[in-house]
Coordinates of C-alpha atoms and ligand atoms in Angstrom, one line a residue:
X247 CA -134.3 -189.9 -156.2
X248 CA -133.6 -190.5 -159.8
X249 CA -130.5 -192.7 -160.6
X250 CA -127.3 -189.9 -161.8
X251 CA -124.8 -191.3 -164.5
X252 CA -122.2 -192.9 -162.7
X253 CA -119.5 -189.7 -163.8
X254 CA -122.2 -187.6 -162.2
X255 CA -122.5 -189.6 -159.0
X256 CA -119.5 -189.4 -157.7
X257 CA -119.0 -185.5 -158.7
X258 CA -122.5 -185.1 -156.6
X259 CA -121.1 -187.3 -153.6
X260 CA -117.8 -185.0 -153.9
X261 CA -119.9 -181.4 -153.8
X262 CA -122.4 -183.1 -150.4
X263 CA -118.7 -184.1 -148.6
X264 CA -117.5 -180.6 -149.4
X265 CA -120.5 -178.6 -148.6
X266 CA -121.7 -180.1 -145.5
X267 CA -125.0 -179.0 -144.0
X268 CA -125.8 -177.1 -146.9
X269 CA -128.9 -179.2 -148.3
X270 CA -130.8 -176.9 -150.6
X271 CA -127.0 -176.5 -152.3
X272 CA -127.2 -180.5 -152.5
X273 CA -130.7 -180.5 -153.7
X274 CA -130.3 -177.8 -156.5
X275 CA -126.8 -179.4 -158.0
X276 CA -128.4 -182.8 -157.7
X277 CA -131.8 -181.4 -160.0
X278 CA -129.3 -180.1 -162.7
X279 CA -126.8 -183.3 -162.4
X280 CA -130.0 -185.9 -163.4
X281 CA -130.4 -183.8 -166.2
X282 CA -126.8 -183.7 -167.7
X283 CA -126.2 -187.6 -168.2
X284 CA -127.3 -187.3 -172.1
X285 CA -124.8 -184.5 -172.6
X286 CA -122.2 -186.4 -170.6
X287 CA -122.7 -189.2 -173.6
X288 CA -123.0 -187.3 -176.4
X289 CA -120.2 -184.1 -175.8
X290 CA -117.9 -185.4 -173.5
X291 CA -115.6 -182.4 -174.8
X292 CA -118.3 -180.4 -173.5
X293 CA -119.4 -181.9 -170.2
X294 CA -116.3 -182.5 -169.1
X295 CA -116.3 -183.5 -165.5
X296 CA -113.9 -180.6 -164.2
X297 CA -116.4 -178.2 -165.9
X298 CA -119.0 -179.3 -164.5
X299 CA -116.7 -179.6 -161.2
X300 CA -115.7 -175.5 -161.4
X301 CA -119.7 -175.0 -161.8
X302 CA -120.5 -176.4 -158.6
X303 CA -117.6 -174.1 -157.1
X304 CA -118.6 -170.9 -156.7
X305 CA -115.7 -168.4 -158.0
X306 CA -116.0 -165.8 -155.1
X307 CA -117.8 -166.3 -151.5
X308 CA -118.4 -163.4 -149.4
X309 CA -119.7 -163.4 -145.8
X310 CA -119.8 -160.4 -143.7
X311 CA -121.0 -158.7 -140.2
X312 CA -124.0 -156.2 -140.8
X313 CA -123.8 -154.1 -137.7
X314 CA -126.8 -151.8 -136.8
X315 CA -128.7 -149.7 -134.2
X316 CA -132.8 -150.1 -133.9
X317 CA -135.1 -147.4 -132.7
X318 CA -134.5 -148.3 -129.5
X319 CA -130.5 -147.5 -129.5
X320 CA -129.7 -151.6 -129.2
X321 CA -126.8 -152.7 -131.6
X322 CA -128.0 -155.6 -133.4
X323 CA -125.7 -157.5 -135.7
X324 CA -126.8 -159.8 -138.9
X325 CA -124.9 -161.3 -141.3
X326 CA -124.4 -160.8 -145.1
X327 CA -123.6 -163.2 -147.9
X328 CA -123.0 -162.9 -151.6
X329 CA -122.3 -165.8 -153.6
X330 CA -120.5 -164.7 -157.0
X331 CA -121.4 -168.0 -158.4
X332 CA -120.2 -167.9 -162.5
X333 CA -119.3 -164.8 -164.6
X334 CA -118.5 -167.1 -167.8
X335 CA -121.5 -165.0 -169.8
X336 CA -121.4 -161.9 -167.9
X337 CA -121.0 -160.0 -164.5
X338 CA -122.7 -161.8 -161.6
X339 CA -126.4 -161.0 -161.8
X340 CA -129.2 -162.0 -159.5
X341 CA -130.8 -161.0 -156.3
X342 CA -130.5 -160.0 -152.5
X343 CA -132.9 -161.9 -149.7
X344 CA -133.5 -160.8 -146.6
X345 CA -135.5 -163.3 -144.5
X346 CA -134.4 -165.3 -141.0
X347 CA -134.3 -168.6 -142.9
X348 CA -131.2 -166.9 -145.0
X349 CA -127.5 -168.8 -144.9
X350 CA -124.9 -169.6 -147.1
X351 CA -126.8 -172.9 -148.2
X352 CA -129.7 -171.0 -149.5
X353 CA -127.7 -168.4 -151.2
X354 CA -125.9 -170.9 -152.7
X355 CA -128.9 -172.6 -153.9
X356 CA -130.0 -169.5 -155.3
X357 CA -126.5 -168.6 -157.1
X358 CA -126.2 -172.4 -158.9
X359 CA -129.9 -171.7 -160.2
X360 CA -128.9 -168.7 -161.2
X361 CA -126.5 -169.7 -163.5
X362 CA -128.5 -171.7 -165.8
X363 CA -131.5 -169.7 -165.5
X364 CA -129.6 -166.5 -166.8
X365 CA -127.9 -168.7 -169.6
X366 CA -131.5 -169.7 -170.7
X367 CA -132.1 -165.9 -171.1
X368 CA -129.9 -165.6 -173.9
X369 CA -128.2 -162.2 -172.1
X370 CA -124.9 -161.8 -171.5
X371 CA -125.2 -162.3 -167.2
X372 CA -123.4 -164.3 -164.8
X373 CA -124.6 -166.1 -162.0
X374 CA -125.0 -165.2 -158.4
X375 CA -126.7 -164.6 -155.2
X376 CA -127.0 -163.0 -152.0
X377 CA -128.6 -161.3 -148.8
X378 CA -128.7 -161.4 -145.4
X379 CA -130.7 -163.4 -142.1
X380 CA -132.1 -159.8 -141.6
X381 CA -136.1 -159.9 -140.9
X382 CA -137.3 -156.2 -142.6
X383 CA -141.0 -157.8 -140.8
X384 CA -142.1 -155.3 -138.5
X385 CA -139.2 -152.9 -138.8
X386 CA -139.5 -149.3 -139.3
X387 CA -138.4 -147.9 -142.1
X388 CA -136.0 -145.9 -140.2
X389 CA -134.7 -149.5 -139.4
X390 CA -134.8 -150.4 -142.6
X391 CA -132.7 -148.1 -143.9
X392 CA -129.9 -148.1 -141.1
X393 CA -129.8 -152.5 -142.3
X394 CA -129.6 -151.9 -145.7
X395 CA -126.9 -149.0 -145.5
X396 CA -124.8 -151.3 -143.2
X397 CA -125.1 -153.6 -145.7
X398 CA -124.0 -151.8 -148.5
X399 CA -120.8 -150.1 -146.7
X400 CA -119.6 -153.5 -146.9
X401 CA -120.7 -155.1 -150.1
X402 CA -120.1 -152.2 -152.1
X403 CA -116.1 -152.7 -152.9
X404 CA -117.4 -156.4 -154.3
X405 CA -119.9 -154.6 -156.6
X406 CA -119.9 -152.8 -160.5
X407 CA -121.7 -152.7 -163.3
X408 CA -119.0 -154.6 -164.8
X409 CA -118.5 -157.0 -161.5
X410 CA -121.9 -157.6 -159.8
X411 CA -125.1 -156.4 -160.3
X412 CA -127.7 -157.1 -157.4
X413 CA -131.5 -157.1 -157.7
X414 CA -134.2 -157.8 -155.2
X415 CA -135.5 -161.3 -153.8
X416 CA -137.5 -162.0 -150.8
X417 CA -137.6 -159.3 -148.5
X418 CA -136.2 -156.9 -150.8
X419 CA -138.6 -154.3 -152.6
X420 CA -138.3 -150.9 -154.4
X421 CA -137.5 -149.6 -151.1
X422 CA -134.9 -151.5 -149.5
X423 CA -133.0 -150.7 -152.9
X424 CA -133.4 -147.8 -153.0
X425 CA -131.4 -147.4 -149.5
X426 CA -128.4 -149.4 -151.0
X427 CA -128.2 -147.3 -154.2
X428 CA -128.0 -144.4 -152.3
X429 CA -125.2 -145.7 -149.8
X430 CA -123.2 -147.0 -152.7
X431 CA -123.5 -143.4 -154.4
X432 CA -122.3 -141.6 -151.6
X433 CA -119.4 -144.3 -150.8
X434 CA -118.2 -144.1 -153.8
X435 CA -119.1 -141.0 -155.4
X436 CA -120.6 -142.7 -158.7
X437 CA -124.1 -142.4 -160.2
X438 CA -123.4 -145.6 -161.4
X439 CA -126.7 -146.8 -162.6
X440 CA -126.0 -149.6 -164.1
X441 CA -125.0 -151.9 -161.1
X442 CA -128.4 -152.4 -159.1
X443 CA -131.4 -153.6 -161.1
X444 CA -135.2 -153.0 -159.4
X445 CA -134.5 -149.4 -159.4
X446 CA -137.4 -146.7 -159.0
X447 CA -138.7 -145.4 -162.3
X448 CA -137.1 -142.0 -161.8
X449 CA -134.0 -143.1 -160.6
X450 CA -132.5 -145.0 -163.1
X451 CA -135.7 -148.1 -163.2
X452 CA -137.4 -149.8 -165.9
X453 CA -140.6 -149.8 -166.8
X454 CA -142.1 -153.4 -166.0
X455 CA -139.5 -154.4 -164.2
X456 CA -142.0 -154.8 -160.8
X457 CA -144.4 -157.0 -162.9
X458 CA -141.6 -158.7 -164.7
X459 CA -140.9 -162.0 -162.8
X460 CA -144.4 -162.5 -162.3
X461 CA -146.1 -161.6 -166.0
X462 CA -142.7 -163.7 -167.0
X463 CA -144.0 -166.6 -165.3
X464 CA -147.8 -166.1 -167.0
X465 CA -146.4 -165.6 -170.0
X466 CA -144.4 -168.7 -170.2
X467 CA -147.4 -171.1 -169.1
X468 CA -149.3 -169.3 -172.0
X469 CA -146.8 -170.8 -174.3
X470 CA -147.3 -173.9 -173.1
X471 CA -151.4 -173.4 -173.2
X472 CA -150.5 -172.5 -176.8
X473 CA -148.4 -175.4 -177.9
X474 CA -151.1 -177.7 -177.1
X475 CA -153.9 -175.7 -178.5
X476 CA -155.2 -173.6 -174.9
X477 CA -155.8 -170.7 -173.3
X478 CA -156.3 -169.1 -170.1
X479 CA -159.8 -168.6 -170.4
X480 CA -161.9 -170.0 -168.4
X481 CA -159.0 -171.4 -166.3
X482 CA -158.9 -171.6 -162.2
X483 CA -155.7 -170.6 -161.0
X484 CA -153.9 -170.9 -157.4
X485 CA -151.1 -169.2 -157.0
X486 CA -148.8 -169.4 -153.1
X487 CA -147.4 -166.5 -151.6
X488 CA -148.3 -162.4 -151.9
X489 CA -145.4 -161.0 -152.5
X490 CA -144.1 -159.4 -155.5
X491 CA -144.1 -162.5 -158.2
X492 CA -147.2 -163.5 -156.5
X493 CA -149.1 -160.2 -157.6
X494 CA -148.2 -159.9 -160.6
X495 CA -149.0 -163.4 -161.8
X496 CA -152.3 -163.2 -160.5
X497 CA -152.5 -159.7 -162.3
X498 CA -151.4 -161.4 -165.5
X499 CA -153.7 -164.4 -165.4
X500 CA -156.9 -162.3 -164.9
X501 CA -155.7 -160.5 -167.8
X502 CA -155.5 -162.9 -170.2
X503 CA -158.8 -164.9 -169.4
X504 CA -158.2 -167.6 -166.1
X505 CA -159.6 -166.5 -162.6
X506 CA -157.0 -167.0 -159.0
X507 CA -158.6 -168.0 -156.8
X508 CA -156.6 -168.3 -154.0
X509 CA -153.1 -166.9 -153.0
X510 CA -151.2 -167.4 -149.2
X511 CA -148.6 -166.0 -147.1
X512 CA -146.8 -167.5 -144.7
X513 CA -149.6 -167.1 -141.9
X514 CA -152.0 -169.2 -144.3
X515 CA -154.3 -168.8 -147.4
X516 CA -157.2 -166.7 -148.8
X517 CA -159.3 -168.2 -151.0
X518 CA -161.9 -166.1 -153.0
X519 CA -163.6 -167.8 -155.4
X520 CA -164.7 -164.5 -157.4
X521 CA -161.1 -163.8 -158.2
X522 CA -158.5 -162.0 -156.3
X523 CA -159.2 -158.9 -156.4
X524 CA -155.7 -157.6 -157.2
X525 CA -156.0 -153.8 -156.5
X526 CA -156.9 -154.3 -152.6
X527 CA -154.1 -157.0 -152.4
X528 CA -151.8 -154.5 -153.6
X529 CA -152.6 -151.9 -151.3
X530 CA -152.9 -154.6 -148.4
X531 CA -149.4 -155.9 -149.1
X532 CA -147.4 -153.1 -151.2
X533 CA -148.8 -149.8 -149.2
X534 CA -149.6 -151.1 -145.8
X535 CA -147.4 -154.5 -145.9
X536 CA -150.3 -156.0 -144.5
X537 CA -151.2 -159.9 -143.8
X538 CA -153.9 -161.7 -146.1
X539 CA -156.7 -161.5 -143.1
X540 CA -156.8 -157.7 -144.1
X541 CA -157.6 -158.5 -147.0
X542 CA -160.3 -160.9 -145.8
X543 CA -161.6 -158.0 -143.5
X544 CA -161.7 -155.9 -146.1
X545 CA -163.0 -157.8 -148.9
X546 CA -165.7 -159.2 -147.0
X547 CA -168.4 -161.6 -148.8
X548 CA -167.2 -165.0 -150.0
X549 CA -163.1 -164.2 -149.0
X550 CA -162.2 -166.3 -146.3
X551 CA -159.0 -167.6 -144.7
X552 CA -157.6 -171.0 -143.6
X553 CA -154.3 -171.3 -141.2
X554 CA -154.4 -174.6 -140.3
X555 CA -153.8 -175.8 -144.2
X556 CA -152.1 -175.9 -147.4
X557 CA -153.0 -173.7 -150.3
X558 CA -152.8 -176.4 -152.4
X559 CA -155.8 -178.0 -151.5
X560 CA -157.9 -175.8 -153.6
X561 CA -158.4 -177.3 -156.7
X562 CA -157.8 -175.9 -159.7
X563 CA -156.5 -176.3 -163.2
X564 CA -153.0 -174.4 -163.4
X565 CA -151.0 -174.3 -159.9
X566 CA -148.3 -171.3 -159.4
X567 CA -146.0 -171.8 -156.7
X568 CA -144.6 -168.3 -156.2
X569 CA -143.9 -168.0 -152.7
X570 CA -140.4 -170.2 -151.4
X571 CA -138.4 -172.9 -152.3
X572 CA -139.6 -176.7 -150.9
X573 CA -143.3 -175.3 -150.3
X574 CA -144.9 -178.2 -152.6
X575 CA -144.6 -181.1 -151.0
X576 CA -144.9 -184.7 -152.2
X577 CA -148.1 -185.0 -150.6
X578 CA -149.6 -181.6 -151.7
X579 CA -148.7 -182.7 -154.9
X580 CA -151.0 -186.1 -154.9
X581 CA -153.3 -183.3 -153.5
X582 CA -153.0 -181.3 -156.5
X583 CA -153.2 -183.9 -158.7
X584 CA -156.0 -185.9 -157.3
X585 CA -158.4 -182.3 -158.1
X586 CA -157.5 -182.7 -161.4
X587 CA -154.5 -180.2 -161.7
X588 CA -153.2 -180.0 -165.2
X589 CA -150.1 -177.7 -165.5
X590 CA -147.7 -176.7 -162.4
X591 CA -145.1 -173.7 -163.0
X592 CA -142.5 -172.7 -160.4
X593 CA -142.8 -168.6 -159.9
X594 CA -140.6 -169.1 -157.2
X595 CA -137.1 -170.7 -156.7
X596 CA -137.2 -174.8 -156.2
X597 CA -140.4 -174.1 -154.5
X598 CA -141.1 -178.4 -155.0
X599 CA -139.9 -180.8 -153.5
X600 CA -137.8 -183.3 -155.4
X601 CA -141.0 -185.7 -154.0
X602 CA -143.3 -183.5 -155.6
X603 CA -141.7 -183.3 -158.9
X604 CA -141.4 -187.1 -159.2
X605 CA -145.5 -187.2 -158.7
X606 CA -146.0 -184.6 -161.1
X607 CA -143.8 -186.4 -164.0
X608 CA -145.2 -189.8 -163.0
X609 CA -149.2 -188.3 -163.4
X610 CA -148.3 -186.7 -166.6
X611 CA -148.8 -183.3 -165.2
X612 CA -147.4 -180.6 -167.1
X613 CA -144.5 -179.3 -165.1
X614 CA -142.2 -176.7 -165.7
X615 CA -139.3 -175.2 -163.3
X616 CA -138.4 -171.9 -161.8
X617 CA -135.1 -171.6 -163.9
X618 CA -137.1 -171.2 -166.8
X619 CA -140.2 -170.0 -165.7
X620 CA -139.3 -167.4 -163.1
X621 CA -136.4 -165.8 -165.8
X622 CA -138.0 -163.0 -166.6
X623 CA -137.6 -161.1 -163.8
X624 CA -133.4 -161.4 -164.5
X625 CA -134.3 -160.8 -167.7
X626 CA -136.1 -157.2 -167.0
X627 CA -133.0 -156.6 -164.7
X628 CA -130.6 -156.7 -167.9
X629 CA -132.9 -154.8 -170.1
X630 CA -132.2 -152.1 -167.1
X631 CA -129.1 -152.7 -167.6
X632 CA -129.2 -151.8 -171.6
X633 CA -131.2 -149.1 -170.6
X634 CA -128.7 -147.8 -168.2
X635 CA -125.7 -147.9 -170.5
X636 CA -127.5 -146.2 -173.1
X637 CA -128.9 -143.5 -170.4
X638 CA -132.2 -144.1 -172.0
X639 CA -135.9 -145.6 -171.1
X640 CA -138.2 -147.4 -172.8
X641 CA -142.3 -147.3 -172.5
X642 CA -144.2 -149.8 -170.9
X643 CA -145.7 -151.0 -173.8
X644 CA -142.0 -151.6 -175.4
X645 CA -140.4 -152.9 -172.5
X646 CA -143.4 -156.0 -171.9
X647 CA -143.4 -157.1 -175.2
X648 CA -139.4 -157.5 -175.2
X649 CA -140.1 -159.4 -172.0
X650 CA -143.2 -161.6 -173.5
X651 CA -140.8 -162.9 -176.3
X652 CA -137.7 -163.2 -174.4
X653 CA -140.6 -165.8 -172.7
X654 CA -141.2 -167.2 -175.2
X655 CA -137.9 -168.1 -177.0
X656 CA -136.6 -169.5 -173.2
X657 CA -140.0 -171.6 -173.9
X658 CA -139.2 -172.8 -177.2
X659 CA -135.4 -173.4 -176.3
X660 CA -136.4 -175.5 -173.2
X661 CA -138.9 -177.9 -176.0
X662 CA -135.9 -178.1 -178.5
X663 CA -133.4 -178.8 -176.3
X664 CA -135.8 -181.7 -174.6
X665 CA -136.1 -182.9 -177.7
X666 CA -132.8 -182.6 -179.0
X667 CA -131.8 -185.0 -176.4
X668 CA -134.8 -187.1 -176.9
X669 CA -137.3 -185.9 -173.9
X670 CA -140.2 -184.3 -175.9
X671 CA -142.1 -182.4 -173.8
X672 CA -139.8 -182.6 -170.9
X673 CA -139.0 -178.8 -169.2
X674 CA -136.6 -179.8 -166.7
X675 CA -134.6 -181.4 -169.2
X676 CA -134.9 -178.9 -171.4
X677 CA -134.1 -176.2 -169.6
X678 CA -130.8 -177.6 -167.7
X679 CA -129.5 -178.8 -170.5
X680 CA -129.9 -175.5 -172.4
X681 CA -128.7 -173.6 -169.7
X682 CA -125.8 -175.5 -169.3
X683 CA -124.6 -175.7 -172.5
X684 CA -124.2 -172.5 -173.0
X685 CA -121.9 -171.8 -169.9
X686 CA -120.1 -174.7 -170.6
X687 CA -119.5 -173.2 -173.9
X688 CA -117.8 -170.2 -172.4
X689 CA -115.9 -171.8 -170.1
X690 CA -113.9 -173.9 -172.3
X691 CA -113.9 -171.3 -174.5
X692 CA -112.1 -168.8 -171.8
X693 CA -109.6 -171.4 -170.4
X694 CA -109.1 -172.5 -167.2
X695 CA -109.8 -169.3 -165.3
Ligands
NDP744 P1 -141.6 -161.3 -151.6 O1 -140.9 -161.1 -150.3 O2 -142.2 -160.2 -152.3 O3 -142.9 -162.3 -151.3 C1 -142.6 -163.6 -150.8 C2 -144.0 -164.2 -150.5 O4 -143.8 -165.6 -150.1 C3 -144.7 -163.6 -149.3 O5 -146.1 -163.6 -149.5 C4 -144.2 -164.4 -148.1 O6 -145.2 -164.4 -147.0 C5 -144.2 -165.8 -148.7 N1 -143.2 -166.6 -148.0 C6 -141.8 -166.3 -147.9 N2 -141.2 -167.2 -147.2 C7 -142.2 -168.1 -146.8 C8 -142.1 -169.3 -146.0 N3 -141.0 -169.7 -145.5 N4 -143.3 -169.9 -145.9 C9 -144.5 -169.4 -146.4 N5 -144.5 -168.3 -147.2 C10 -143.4 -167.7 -147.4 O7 -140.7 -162.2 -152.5 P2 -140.8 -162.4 -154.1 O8 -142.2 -162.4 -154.5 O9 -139.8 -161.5 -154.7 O10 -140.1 -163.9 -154.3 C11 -140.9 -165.1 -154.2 C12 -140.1 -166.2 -154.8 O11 -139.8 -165.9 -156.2 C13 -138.7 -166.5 -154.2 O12 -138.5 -167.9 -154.3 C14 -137.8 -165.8 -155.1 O13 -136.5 -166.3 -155.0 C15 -138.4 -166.0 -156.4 N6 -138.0 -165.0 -157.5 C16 -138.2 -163.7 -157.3 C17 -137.8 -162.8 -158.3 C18 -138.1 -161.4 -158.2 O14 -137.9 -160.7 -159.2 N7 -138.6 -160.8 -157.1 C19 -137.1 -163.3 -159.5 C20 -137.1 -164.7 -159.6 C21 -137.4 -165.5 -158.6 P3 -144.8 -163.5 -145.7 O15 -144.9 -162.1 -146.1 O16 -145.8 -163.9 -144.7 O17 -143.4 -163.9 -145.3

């Protein structure tokens, strides 16, 4: 681990005592803390140890019972979090998970992360998180539905367009939205738009919103490509999971030039060394929420799939991790690496290991982190948002290229800031010190609240 400034240390020591068991919580406030020393030295004022002591302290943690009855009539019972993290810039803002792995040291690995990632945006949202160790795998959509509208009669009196805004995350899609936008309208009487982002296009959506987080992610490593004279073309491209960042990236890369050729889910990976084809993985995994050996089946030819094995074995120029946080790790990394890997870019949240990372920097691979790289899907969410209050919609067309240079300022930010604080070239620097500065900023500037 790298070495905190001594402030820093004992605040870090204080947050593990006070959070115990909650070690993606530790690992997340530990990334951003080996980041803040510089500012610590040169604007005390503004890193102030008690500010960055009320950041680590969420403002609001809610943990409820979700109650509900399967097709078979049996009452099963989950639980539900939201983490309203830091509203200093805005209401609370970022998504729901559902997935068995879910408790309240995820979610609150996801809420701190959230905070700086949606300061980097430049937008005026706060940070939180939440969801639920619900598993929508291989439930009905009946069953679906009865989850999510449990959920909802509960964490609706915590929610606004003005309070909290929700979005998606793992396990949540178009549909399972849908289902808590329609119990919070009948609860509460309100066609209140404005306070769930990842909305269907004809109720209240945005256009690109779907593609966002993952054409966000492609779009900020063609900055990168850019800034040193590159460009996808030609490029191989491995990308981990097949959810919704996962498409989308891989739609993204093929359109600008590079080739994926392989992509996972938690049963193993596919490699296919033509190029995804992106159309049948959307059906496989959108329409029929298949697994990756459907796709296999029905791609046929050259597609094969390994179990047994990391994705990140297959070589390849650009890595995209896109699929769950602590899925590189410090081996996969020397892995990647070793096969000549030249750029790594978080799609997903914290998805490498502090191990990995350290490999990365000390090979002089090119790595930048989910905060920045993965904010375009909260990004999207509060151009719905603007779309919402002004009760209009903007095309496709309109609504990307807002998105593509929203990208591309975080990008430039992330370099100036690294270099503002003498780290050219460094993104993790960059981008936690950017992020934080501007919360900081509007914490001292709102008083001790
Ligand atoms: P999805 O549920 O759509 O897809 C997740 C993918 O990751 C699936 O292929 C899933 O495989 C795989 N996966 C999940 N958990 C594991 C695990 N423990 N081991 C191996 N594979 C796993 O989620 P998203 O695509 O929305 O989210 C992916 C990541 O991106 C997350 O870290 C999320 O926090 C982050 N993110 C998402 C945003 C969004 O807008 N959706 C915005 C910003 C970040 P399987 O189906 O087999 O479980």
């Amino acid at each position: 681990m790298t070495d905190l400034h001594h402030k820093l240390q004992a605040l870090y020591e204080e947050v593990a005592q006070r959070n115990p068991g909650e070690k993606e919580f530790h690992q997340a406030v530990y990334e951003v803390l080996t980041s803040l020393g510089p500012v610590v030295d040169k604007h005390p004022d503004l890193a102030d140890i008690a500010v960055i002591r009320r950041l680590c302290e969420p403002e609001r943690q809610i943990i409820f019972r979700v109650p509900w009855l399967d097709d078979s009539g049996n009452v099963q019972i989950n639980r539900g979090f939201r983490v309203e993290f830091n509203s200093a810039l805005g209401p609370f803002k970022g998504g729901l998970r559902f997935h068995p792995s879910v408790y309240l040291g995820i979610v609150k690995f996801l809420g701190f992360e959230q905070i700086f990632k949606n300061s980097l945006t430049g937008l005026p949202i706060g940070g939180g998180k939440g969801g639920s160790d619900f598993d929508p795998k291989g439930r009905s959509d009946n069953e679906v539905m009865r989850f999510c509208q449990s959920f909802m009669t509960e964490l609706y009196r915590h929610l606004g367009e003005y309070t909290d805004v929700p979005a998606g995350d793992i396990g949540v899609g178009t549909r399972e939205i849908g289902y808590m936008f329609g119990q919070y309208k009948r609860i509460t009487n309100r066609y209140e738009s404005g306070m769930l982002t990842g909305k269907g296009l004809t109720w209240g959506g945005s256009q690109v919103r779907t593609e966002a987080t993952g054409y966000g992610t492609v779009f900020f490593v063609d900055e990168i490509l850019q800034s040193t004279g590159q460009s996808f073309e030609g490029k191989q491209v491995v990308v981990s999971g097949s959810g919704n960042v996962a498409i989308y990236a891989i739609e993204k890369v093929h359109s600008l030039g590079g080739t994926v050729i392989a992509c996972s889910d938690s049963s193993g990976y596919l490699r296919d060394d033509k190029g995804i084809d992106v159309e049948l993985l959307k059906e496989i995994k959108e329409i029929n929420r298949g697994r990756i050996t459907d796709y296999v089946e029905a791609r046929g030819g050259a597609a094969q799939v390994v179990t047994d094995r990391s994705v990140w074995e297959v070589p390849c120029d650009i890595a995209l991790p896109c699929a769950t946080q602590n899925e590189v790790s410090g081996e996969d990394a020397i892995q990647l690496i070793k096969s000549g890997c030249l750029i790594v870019a978080e799609g997903a949240n914290m998805p490498c290991t502090p191990e990995a990372v350290k490999n990365f920097e000390e090979a002089g691979v090119t790595f930048a982190p989910g905060k920045a790289v993965n904010a375009g899907g909260v990004a999207t969410s509060a151009l719905e948002m603007q779309q919402n209050a002004s009760r209009d919609s903007w095309t496709f067309d309109d609504t990307e290229a807002r998105l593509a240079e929203i990208m591309r300022r975080i990008h430039d930010r992330c370099l100036s800031t690294a270099d503002e604080y003498g780290q050219p070239g460094n993104y993790v620097a960059g981008a936690n010190i950017a992020g934080f500065t501007r919360v900081a900023d509007a914490m001292l500037a709102l008083g001790l609240v």
